[in-house]
PDB file of C-alpha atoms in Angstrom:
ATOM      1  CA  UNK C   1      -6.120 -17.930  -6.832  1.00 61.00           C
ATOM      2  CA  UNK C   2      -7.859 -18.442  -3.712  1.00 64.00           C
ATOM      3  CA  UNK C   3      -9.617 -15.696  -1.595  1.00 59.00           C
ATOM      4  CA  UNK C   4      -9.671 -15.400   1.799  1.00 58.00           C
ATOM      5  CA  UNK C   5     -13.426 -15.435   2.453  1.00 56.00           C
ATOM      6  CA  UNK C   6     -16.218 -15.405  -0.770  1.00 55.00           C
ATOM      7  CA  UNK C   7     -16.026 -12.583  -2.654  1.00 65.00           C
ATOM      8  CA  UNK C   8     -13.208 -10.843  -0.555  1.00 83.00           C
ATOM      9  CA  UNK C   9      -9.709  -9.580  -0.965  1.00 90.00           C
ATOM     10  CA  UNK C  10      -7.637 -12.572  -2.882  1.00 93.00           C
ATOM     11  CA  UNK C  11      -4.392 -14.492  -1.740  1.00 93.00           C
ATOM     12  CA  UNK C  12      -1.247 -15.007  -3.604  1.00 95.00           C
ATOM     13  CA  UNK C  13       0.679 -17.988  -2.135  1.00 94.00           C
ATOM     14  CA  UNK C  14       4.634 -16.977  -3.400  1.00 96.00           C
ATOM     15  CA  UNK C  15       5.400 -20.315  -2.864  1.00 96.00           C
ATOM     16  CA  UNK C  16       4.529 -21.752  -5.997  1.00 95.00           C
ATOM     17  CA  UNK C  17       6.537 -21.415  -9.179  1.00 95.00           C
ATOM     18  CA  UNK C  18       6.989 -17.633 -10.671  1.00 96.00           C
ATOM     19  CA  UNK C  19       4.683 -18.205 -13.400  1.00 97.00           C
ATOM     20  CA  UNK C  20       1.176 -19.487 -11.639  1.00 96.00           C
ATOM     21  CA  UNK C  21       2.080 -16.751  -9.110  1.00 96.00           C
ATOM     22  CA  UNK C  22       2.423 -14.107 -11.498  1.00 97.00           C
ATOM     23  CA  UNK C  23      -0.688 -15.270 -13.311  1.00 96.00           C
ATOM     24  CA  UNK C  24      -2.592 -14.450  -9.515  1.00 94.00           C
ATOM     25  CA  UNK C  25      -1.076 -10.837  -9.303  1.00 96.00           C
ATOM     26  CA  UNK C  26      -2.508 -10.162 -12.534  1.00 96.00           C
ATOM     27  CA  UNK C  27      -6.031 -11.708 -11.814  1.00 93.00           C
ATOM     28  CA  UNK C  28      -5.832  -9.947  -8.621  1.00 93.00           C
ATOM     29  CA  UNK C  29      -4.723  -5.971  -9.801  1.00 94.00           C
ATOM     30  CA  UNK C  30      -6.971  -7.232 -12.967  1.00 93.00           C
ATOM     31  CA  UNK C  31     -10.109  -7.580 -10.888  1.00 89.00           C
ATOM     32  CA  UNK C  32     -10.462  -6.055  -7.357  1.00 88.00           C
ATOM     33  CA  UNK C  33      -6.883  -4.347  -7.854  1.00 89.00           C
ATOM     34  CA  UNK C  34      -5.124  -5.358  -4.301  1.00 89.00           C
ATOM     35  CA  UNK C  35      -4.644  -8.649  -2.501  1.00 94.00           C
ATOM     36  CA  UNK C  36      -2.721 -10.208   0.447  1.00 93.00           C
ATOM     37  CA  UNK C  37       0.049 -11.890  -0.465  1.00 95.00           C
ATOM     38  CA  UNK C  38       1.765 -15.112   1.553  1.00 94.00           C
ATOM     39  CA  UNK C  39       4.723 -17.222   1.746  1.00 96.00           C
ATOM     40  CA  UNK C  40       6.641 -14.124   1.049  1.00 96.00           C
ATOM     41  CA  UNK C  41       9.459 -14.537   3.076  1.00 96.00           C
ATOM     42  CA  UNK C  42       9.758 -11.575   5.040  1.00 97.00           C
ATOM     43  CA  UNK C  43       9.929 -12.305   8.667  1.00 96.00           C
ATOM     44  CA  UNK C  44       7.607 -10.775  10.920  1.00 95.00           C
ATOM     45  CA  UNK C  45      10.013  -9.134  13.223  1.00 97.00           C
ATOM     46  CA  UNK C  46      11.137  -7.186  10.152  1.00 98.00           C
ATOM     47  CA  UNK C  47       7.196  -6.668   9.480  1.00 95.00           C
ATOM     48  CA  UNK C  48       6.658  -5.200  12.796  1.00 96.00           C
ATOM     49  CA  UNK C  49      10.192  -3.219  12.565  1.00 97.00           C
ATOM     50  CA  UNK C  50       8.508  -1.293   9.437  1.00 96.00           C
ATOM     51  CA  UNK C  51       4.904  -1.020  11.073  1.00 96.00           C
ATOM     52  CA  UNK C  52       6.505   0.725  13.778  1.00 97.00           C
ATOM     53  CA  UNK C  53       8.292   3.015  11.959  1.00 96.00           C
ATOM     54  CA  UNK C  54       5.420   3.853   9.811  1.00 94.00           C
ATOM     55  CA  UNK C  55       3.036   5.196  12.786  1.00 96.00           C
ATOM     56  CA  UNK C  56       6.256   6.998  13.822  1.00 96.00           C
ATOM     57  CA  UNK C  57       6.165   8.953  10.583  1.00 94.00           C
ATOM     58  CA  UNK C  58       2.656   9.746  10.399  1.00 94.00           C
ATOM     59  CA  UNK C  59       2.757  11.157  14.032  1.00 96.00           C
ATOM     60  CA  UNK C  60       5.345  13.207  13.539  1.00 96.00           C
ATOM     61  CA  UNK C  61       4.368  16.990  13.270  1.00 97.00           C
ATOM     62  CA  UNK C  62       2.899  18.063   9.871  1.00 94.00           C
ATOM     63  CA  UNK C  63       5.776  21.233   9.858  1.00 95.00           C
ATOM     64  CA  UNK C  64       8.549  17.777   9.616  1.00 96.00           C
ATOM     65  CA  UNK C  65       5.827  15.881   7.537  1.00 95.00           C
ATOM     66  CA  UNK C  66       5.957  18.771   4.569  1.00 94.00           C
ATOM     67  CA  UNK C  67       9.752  19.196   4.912  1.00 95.00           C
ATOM     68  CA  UNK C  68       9.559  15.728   3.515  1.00 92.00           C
ATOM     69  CA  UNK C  69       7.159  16.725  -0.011  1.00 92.00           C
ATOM     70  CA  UNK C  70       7.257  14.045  -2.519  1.00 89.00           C
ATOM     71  CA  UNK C  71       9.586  15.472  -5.175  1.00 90.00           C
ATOM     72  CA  UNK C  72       9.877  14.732  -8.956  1.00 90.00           C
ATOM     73  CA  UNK C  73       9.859  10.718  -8.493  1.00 90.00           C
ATOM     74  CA  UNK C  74       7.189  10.604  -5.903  1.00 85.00           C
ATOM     75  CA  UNK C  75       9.254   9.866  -3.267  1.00 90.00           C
ATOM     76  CA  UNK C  76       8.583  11.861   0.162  1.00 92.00           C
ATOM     77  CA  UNK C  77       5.348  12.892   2.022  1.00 94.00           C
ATOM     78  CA  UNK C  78       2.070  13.445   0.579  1.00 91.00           C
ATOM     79  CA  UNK C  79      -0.299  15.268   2.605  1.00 92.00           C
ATOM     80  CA  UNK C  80      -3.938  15.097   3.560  1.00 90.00           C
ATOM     81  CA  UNK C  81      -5.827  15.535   0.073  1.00 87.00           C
ATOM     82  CA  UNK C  82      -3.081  16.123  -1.860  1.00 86.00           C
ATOM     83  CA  UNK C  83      -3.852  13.230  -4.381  1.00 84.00           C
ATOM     84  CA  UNK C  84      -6.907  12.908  -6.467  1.00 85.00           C
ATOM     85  CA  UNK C  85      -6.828   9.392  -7.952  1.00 82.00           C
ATOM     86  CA  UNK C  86     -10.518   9.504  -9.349  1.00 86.00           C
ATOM     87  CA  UNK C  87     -10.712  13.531 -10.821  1.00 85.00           C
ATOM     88  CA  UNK C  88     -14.091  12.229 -12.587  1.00 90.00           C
ATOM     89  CA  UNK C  89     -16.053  10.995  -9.564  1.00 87.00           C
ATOM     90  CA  UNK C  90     -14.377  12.977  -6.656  1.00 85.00           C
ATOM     91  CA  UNK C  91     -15.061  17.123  -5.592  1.00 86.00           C
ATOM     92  CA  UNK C  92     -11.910  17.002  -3.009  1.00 87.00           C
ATOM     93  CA  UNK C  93      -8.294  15.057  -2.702  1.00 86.00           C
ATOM     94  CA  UNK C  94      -8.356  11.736  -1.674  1.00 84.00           C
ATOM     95  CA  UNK C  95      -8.835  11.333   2.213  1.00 84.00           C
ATOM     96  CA  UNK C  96      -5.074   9.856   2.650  1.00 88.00           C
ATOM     97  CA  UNK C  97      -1.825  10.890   3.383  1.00 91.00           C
ATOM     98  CA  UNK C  98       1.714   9.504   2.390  1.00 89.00           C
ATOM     99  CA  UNK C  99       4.973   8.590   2.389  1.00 89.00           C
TER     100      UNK C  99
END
């Protein structure tokens, strides 16, 4: 797997066969549990299509935002501190929102 810069975020080339790639998303989520991933595919218009639309739902007003509450599959808006991912090592709700 190669990273980006020494000791940063890894990169998972897609373009090689299924098994070496999988082996990199597991050494990745294994270790520093993210990376960027290449040679995906998706084309960059469609990238910036969905970047756009993202900062269009976060700016909308919170009153639309929590019209939109995750329901029983997670799937819908999660507001400010909603989510505590580490309940051991955290007082307050993670500093995120989502969709």
């Amino acid at each position: 797997m190669r990273m980006l810069a020494e000791g940063s975020i890894p990169l998972v080339d897609l373009s090689q066969d299924e098994a070496a790639a999988a082996q990199q998303v597991y050494a990745a989520c294994s270790g520093p549990g993210f990376f960027y991933v290449a040679n995906h595919g998706i084309s960059q218009q469609l990238l910036s299509d969905v970047f756009r639309q993202m900062r269009a739902a976060f700016a909308m007003p919170d009153e639309a935002k929590m019209a939109m509450l995750a329901d029983e599959n997670n799937r819908g808006y999660t507001p400010y501190a909603e989510e505590t991912l580490d309940p051991a090592q955290q007082a307050r709700g993670d500093t995120k929102e989502g969709f």
